[in-house]
Tab-separated table of C-alpha atoms in Angstrom:
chain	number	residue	atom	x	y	z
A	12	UNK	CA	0.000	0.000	0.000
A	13	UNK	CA	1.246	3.352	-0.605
A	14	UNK	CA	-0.577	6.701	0.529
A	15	UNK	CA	-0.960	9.905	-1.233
A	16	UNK	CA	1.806	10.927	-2.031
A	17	UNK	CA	3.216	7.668	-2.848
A	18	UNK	CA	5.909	7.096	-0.734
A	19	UNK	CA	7.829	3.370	-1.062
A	20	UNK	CA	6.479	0.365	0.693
A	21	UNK	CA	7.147	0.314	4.822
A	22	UNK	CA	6.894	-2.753	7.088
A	23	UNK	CA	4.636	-1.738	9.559
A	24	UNK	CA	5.477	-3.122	12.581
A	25	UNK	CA	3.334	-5.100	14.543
A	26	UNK	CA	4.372	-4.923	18.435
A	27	UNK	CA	3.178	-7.122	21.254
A	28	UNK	CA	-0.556	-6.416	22.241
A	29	UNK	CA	0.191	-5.075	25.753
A	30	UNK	CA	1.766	-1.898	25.960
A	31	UNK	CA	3.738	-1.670	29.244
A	32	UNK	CA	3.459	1.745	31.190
A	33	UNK	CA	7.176	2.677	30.603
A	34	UNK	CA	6.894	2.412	26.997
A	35	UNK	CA	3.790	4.736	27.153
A	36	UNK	CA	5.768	7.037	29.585
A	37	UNK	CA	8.514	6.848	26.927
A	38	UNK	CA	6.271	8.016	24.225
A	39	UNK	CA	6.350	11.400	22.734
A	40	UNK	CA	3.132	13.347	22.862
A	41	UNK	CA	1.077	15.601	21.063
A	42	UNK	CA	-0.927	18.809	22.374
A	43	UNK	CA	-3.962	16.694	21.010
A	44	UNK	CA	-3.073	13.557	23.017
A	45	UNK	CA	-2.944	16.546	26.523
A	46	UNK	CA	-5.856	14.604	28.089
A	47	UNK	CA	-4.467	11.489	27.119
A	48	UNK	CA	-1.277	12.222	28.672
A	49	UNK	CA	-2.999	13.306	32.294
A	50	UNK	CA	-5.240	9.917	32.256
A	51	UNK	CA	-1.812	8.245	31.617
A	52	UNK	CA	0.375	10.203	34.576
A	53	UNK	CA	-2.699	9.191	36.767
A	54	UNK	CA	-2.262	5.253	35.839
A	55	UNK	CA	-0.589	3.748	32.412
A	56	UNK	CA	-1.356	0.188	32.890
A	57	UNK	CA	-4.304	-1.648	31.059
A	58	UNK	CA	-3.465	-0.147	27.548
A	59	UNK	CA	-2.481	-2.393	25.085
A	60	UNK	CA	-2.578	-1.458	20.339
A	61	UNK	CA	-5.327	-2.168	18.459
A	62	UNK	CA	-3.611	-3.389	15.244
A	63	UNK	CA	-5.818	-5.759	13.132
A	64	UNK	CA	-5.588	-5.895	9.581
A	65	UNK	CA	-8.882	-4.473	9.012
A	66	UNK	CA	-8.818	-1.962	11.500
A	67	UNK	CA	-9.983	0.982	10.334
A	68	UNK	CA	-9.289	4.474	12.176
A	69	UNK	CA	-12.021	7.304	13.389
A	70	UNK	CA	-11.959	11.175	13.564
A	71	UNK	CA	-9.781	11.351	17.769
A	72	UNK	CA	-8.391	7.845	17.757
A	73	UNK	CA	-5.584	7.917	19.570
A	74	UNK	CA	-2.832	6.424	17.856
A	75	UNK	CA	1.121	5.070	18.989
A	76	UNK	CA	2.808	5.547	16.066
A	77	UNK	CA	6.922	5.180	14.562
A	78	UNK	CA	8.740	8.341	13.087
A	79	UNK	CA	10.144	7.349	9.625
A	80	UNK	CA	11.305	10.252	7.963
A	81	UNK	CA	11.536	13.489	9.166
A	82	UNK	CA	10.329	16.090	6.964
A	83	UNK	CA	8.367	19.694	6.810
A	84	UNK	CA	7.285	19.212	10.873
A	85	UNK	CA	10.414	18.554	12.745
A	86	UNK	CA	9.252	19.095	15.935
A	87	UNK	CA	5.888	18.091	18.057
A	88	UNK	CA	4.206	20.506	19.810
A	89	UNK	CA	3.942	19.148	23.587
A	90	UNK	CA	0.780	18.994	25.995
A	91	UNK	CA	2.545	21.819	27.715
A	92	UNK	CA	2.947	23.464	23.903
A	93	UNK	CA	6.790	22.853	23.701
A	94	UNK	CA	7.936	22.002	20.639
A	95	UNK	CA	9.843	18.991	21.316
A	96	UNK	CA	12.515	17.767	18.611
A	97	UNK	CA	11.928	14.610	16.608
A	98	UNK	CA	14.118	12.017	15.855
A	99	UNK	CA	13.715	8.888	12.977
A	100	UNK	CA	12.357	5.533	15.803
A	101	UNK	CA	10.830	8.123	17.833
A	102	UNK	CA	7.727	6.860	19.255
A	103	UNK	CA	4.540	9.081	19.323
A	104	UNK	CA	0.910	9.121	20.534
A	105	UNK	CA	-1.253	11.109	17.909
A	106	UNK	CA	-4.759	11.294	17.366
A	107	UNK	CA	-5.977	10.468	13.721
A	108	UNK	CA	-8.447	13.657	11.855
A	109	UNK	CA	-8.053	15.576	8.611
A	110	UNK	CA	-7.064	18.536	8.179
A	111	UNK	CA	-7.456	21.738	5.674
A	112	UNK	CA	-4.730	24.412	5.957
A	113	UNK	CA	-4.664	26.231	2.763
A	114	UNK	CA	-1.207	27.579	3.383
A	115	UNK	CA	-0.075	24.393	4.345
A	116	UNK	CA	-1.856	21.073	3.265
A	117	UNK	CA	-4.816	19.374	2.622
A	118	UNK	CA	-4.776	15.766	4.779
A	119	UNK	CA	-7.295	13.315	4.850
A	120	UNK	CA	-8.140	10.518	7.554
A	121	UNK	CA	-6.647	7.137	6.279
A	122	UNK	CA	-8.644	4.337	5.706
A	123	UNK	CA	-6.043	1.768	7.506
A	124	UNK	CA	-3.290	2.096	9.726
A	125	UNK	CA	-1.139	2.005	6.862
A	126	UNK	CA	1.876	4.751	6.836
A	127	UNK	CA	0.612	8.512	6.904
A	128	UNK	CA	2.143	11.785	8.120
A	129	UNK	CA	2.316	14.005	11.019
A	130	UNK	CA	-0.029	16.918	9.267
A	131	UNK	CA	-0.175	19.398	11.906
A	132	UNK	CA	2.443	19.867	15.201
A	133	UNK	CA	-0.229	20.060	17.329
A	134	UNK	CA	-0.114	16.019	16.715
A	135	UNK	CA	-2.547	15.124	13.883
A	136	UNK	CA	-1.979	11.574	12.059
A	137	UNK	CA	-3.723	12.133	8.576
A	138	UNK	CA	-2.335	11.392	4.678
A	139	UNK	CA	-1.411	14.256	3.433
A	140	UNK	CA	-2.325	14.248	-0.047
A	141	UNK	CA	-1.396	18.030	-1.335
A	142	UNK	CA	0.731	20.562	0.752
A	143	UNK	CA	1.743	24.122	-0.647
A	144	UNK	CA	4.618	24.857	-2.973
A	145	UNK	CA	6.900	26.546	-0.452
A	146	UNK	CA	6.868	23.770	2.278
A	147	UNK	CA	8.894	20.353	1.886
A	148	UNK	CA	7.234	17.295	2.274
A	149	UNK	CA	5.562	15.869	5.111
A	150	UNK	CA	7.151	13.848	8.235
A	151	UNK	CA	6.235	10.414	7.589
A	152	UNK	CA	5.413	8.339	10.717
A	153	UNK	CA	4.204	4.597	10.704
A	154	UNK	CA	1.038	3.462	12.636
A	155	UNK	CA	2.060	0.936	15.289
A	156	UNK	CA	-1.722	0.513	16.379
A	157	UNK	CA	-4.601	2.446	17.708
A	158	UNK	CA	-4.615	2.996	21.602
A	159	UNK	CA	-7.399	0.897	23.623
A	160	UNK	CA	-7.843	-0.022	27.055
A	161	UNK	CA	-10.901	-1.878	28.978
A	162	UNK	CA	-13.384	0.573	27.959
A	163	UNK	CA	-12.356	0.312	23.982
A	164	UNK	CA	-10.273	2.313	21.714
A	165	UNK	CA	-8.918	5.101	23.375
A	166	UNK	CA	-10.716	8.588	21.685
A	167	UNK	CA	-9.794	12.115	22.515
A	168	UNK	CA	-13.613	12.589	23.071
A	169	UNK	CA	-13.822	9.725	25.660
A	170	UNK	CA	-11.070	11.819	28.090
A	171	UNK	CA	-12.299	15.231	26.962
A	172	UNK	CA	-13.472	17.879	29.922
A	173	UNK	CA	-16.500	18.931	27.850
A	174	UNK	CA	-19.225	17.231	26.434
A	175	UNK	CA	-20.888	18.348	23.146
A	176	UNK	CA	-24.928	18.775	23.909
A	177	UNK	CA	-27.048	16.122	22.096
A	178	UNK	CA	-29.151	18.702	20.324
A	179	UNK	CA	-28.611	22.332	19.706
A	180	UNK	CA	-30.312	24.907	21.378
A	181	UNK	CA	-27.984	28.147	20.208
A	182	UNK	CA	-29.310	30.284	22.924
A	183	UNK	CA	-26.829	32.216	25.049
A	184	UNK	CA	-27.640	34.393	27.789
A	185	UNK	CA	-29.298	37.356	26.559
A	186	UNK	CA	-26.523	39.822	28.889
A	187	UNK	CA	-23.525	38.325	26.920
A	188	UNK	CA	-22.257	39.804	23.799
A	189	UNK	CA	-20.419	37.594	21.315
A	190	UNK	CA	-17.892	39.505	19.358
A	191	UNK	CA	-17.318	36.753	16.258
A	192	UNK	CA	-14.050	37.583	14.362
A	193	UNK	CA	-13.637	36.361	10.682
A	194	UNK	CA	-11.815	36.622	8.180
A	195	UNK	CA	-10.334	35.894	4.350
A	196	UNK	CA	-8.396	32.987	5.269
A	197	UNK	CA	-5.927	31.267	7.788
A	198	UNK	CA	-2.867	33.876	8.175
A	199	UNK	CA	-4.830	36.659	7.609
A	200	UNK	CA	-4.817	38.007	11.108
A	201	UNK	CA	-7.387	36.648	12.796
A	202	UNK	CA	-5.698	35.075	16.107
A	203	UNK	CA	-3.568	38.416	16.946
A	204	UNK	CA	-7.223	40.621	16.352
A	205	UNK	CA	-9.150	38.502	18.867
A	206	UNK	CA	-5.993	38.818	21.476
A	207	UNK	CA	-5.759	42.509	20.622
A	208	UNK	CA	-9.677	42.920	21.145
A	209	UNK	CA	-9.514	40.651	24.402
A	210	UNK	CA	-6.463	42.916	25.641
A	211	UNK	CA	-8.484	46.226	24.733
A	212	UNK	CA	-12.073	44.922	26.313
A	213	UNK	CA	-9.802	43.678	29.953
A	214	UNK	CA	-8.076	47.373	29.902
A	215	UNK	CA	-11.617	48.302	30.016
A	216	UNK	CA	-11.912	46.525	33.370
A	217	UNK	CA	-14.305	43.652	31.244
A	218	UNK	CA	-14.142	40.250	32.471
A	219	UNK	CA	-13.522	38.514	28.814
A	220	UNK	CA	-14.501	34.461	27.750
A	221	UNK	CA	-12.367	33.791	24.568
A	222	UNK	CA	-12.768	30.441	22.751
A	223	UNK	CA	-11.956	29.255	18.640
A	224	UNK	CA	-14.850	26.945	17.293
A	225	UNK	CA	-12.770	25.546	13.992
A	226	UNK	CA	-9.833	24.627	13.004
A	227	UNK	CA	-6.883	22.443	13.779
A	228	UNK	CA	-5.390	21.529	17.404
A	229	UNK	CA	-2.638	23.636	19.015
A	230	UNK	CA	-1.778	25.520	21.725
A	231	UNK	CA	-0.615	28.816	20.500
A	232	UNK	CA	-4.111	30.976	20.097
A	233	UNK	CA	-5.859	29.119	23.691
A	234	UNK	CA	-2.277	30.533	24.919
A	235	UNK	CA	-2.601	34.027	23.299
A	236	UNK	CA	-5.729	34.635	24.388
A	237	UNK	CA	-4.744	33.548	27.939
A	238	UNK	CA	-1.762	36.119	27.359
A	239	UNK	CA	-4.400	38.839	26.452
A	240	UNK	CA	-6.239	38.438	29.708
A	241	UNK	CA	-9.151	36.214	29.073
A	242	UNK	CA	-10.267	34.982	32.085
A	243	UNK	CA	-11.520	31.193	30.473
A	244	UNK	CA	-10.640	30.510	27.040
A	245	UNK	CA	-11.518	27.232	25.284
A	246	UNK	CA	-11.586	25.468	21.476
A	247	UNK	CA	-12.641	22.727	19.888
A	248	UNK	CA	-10.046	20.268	21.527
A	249	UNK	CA	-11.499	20.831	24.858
A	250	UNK	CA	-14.731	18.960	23.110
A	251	UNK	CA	-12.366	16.434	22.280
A	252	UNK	CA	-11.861	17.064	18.137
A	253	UNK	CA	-8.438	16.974	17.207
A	254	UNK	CA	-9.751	18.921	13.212
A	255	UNK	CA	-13.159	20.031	12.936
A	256	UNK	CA	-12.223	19.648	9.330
A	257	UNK	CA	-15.126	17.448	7.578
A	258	UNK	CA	-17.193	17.420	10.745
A	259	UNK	CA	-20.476	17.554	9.937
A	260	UNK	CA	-21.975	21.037	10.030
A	261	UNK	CA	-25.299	19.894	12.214
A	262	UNK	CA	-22.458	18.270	14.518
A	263	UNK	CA	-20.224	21.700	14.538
A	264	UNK	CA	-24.110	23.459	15.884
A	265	UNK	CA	-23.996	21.281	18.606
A	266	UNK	CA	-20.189	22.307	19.534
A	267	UNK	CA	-20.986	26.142	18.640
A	268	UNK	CA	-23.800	25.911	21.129
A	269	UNK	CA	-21.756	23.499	23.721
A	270	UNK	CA	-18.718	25.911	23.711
A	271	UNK	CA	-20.717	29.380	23.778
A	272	UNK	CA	-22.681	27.948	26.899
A	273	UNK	CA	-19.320	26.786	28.272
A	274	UNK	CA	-17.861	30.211	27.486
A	275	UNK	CA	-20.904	31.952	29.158
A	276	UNK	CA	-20.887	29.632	32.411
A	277	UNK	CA	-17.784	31.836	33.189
A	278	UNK	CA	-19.691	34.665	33.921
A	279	UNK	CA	-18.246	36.943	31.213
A	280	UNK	CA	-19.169	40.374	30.421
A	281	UNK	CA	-17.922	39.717	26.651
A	282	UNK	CA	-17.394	36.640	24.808
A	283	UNK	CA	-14.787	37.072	21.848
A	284	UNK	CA	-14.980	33.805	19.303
A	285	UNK	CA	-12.672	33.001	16.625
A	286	UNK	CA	-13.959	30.961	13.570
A	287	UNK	CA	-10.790	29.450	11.582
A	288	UNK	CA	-10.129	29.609	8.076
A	289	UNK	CA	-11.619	32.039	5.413
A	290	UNK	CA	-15.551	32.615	5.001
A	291	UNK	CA	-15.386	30.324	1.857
A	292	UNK	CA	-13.994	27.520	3.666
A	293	UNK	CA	-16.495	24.584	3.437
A	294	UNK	CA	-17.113	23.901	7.215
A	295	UNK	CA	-16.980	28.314	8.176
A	296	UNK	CA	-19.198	29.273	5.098
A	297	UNK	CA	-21.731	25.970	6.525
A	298	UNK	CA	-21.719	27.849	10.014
A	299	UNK	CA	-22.264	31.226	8.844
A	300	UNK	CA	-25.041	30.146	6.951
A	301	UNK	CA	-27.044	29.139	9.789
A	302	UNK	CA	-29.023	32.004	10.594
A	303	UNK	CA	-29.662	31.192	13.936
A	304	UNK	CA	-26.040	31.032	14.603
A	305	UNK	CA	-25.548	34.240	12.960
A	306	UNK	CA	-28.515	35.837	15.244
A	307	UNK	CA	-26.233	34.769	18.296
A	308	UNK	CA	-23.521	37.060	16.826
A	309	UNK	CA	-23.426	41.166	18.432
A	310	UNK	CA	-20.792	42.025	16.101
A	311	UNK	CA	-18.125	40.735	13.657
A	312	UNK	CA	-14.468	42.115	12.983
A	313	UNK	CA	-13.335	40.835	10.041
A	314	UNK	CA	-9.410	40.145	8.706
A	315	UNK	CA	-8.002	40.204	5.777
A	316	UNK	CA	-4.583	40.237	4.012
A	317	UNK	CA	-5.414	42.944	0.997
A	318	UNK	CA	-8.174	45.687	0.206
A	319	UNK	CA	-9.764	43.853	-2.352
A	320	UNK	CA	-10.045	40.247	0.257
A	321	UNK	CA	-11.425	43.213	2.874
A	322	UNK	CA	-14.039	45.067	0.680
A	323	UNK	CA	-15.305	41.577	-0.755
A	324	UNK	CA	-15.927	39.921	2.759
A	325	UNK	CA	-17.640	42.555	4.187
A	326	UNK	CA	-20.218	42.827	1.060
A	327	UNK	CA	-20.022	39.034	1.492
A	328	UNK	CA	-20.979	39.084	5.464
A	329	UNK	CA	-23.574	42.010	4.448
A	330	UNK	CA	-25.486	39.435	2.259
A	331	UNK	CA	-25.738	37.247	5.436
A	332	UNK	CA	-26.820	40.297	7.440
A	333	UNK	CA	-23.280	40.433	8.890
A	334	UNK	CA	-22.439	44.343	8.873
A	335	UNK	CA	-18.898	44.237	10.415
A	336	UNK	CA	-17.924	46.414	13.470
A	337	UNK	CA	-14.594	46.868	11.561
A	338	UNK	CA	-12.053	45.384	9.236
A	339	UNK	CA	-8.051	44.696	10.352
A	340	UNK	CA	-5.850	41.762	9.919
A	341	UNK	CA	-2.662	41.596	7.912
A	342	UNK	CA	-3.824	44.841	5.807
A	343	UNK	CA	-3.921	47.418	8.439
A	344	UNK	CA	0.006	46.139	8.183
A	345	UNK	CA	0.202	48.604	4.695
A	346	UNK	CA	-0.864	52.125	4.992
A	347	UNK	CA	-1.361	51.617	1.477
A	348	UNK	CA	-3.704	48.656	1.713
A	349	UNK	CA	-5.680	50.255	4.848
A	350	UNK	CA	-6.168	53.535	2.503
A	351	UNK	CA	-7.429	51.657	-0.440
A	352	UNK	CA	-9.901	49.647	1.925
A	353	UNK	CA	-11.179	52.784	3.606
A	354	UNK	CA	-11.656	54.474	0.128
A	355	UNK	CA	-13.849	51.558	-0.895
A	356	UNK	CA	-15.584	50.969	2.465
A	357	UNK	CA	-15.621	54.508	3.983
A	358	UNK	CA	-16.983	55.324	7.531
A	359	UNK	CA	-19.469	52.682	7.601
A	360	UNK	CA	-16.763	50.113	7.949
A	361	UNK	CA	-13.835	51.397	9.631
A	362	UNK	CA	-10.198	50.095	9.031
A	363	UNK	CA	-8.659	49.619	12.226
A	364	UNK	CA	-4.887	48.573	13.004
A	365	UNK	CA	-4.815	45.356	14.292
A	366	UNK	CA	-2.845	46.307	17.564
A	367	UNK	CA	-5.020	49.413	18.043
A	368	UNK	CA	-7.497	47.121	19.701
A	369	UNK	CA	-5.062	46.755	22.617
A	370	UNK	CA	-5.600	50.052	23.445
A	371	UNK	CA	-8.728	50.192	26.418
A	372	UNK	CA	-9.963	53.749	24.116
A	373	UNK	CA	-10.701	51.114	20.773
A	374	UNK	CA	-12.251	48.788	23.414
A	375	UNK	CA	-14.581	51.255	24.927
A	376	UNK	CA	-15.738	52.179	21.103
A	377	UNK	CA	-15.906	48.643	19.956
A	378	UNK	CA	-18.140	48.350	23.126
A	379	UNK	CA	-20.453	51.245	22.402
A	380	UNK	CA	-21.247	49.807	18.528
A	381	UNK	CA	-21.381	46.411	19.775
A	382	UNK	CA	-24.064	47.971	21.779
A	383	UNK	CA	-25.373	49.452	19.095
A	384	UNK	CA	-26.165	46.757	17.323
């Protein structure tokens, strides 16, 4: 068998059943795998590989796997979010997904435990099957079997802290805000925004909620967010997804409505949420076409990387009766780019630099048009 990207034949080892807790101590791991890794330091015996010919992986299967080649990702983002160093025989616990990164690659969930990739540091085990021009190739790793203990496979959503409600209600209480920040596409800005806005609203002496509803697992924006001053933030992972890539947009409801009522148990004055990826994006453009979703929204900020990304997003949003509080990102970077936005989009959209939002003066007026609207 050969994935993707057809790289030669590998024996796939197939170790003893029983995994003994040393080896699993041994074991690199992932940010995904962080749950993983506590139920383990609590007690690592009772775990043994699911390896069967025919067994076929799931989106959060936790999976030991071999390095084999060390490529594009040389390094594995840690529980902790230290990016430990890789080396070829390395050992790794991963948890299987897909994953859509348009400046990086497109990686889909394999349909054995056949050889794959490490797609994402955060620790995603996917087969890459197209990655952008200006990155290497992926680091291939080799399946050794999927994790299981007396209770089954071992999923990321069977040790997650949050449970994803059956049905969704997407209510909020009526006293919270939700300040939704968009944007173009990955890179263009959204992350440093919502920590900029979180920084301004907490200068403002607001208690602030910050979580990211899509994407791909990792530590840095939960981390930047907590660096900003939000006093709870919270993603996806939490619910125990390691991608919400392909995810079913009814199922991504249920975790909009699971994590907004988890962000509003906090007790927040404002809740700041990040979607991931650009409004085309197959799983965002699903979401923001849910009107009821959209009627939770109090205001949008919207990133982009150029005027004409900016000026097109917003008339986008508009169509979806998204008016943006303001547009920043990677173009407010360019006085040039900013001027040829605001000449397009003039006061009714203002152009704000990104870091501006820091300031507790552009959180006091992002306040007063949230409440506004």
């Amino acid at each position: 068998m050969s994935n993707h990207l057809g790289f030669a034949e590998l024996a796939i080892e197939r170790p003893a059943t029983v995994l003994t807790p040393e080896r699993l101590r041994q074991a690199k791991k992932a940010y995904t795998t962080r749950f993983v890794e506590a139920a383990l330091n609590r007690n690592a015996d009772g775990y043994w590989l699911e390896s069967s010919p025919d067994t076929v992986p799931a989106r959060g299967d936790v999976v030991l796997a071999r390095v084999e080649r060390i490529g594009q990702l040389p390094r594995l983002e840690s529980p902790a979010s230290r990016r430990q160093l890789l080396f070829v025989g390395d050992e790794i616990l991963l948890a299987y997904g897909d994953r859509y990164a348009a400046d990086h690659v497109h990686a889909e969930l394999p349909t054995d435990l056949g050889p794959c990739h490490l797609a994402a540091a955060g620790g995603l085990a996917s087969s890459v099957t197209a990655f952008h021009s200006n990155l290497g190739r992926p680091t291939d790793i080799v399946p050794l079997g999927i994790l299981a203990d007396a209770g089954g496979r071992v999923n990321l959503i069977r040790l997650a802290p949050r449970r994803v409600v059956p049905s969704a209600m997407l209510r909020k209480s009526p006293a919270t805000p939700v300040l939704a920040v968009l944007g173009t596409s990955m890179n263009a800005g959204k992350s440093t925004a919502a920590a900029s806005i979180i920084r301004g609203l907490t200068r403002s002496g607001l208690r602030v909620a910050a979580g990211k509803l899509t994407g791909t697992g990792a530590g840095g924006d939960p981390g930047l967010y907590a660096d900003a001053g939000a006093s709870i933030t919270l993603d996806f992972t939490d619910f125990g997804y390691p991608s919400t890539y392909k995810v079913p947009v009814p199922e991504l409801l249920r975790l909009a409505d699971s994590l907004l009522a988890a962000l509003d148990g906090g007790h927040p004055d404002v809740i700041v949420l990040e979607i991931a990826d650009g409004i085309y994006q197959q799983e965002t453009a699903g979401l923001l076409g849910n009107e009821v979703l959209r009627g939770l929204f109090d205001g949008v900020v919207f990133a982009a990387s150029d005027a004409l990304g900016a000026v097109n997003g917003v008339e986008m949003l508009s169509r979806w009766g998204l008016q943006p509080l303001a547009v920043t990102g990677v173009l407010t970077s360019s006085p040039l780019a900013s001027a040829e936005t605001s000449a397009v989009l003039g006061a009714r959209v203002p152009v704000v630099p990104t870091l501006s939002f820091c300031e507790d003066e552009a959180g006091r007026r992002l306040l007063e048009r949230l409440a506004v609207r």
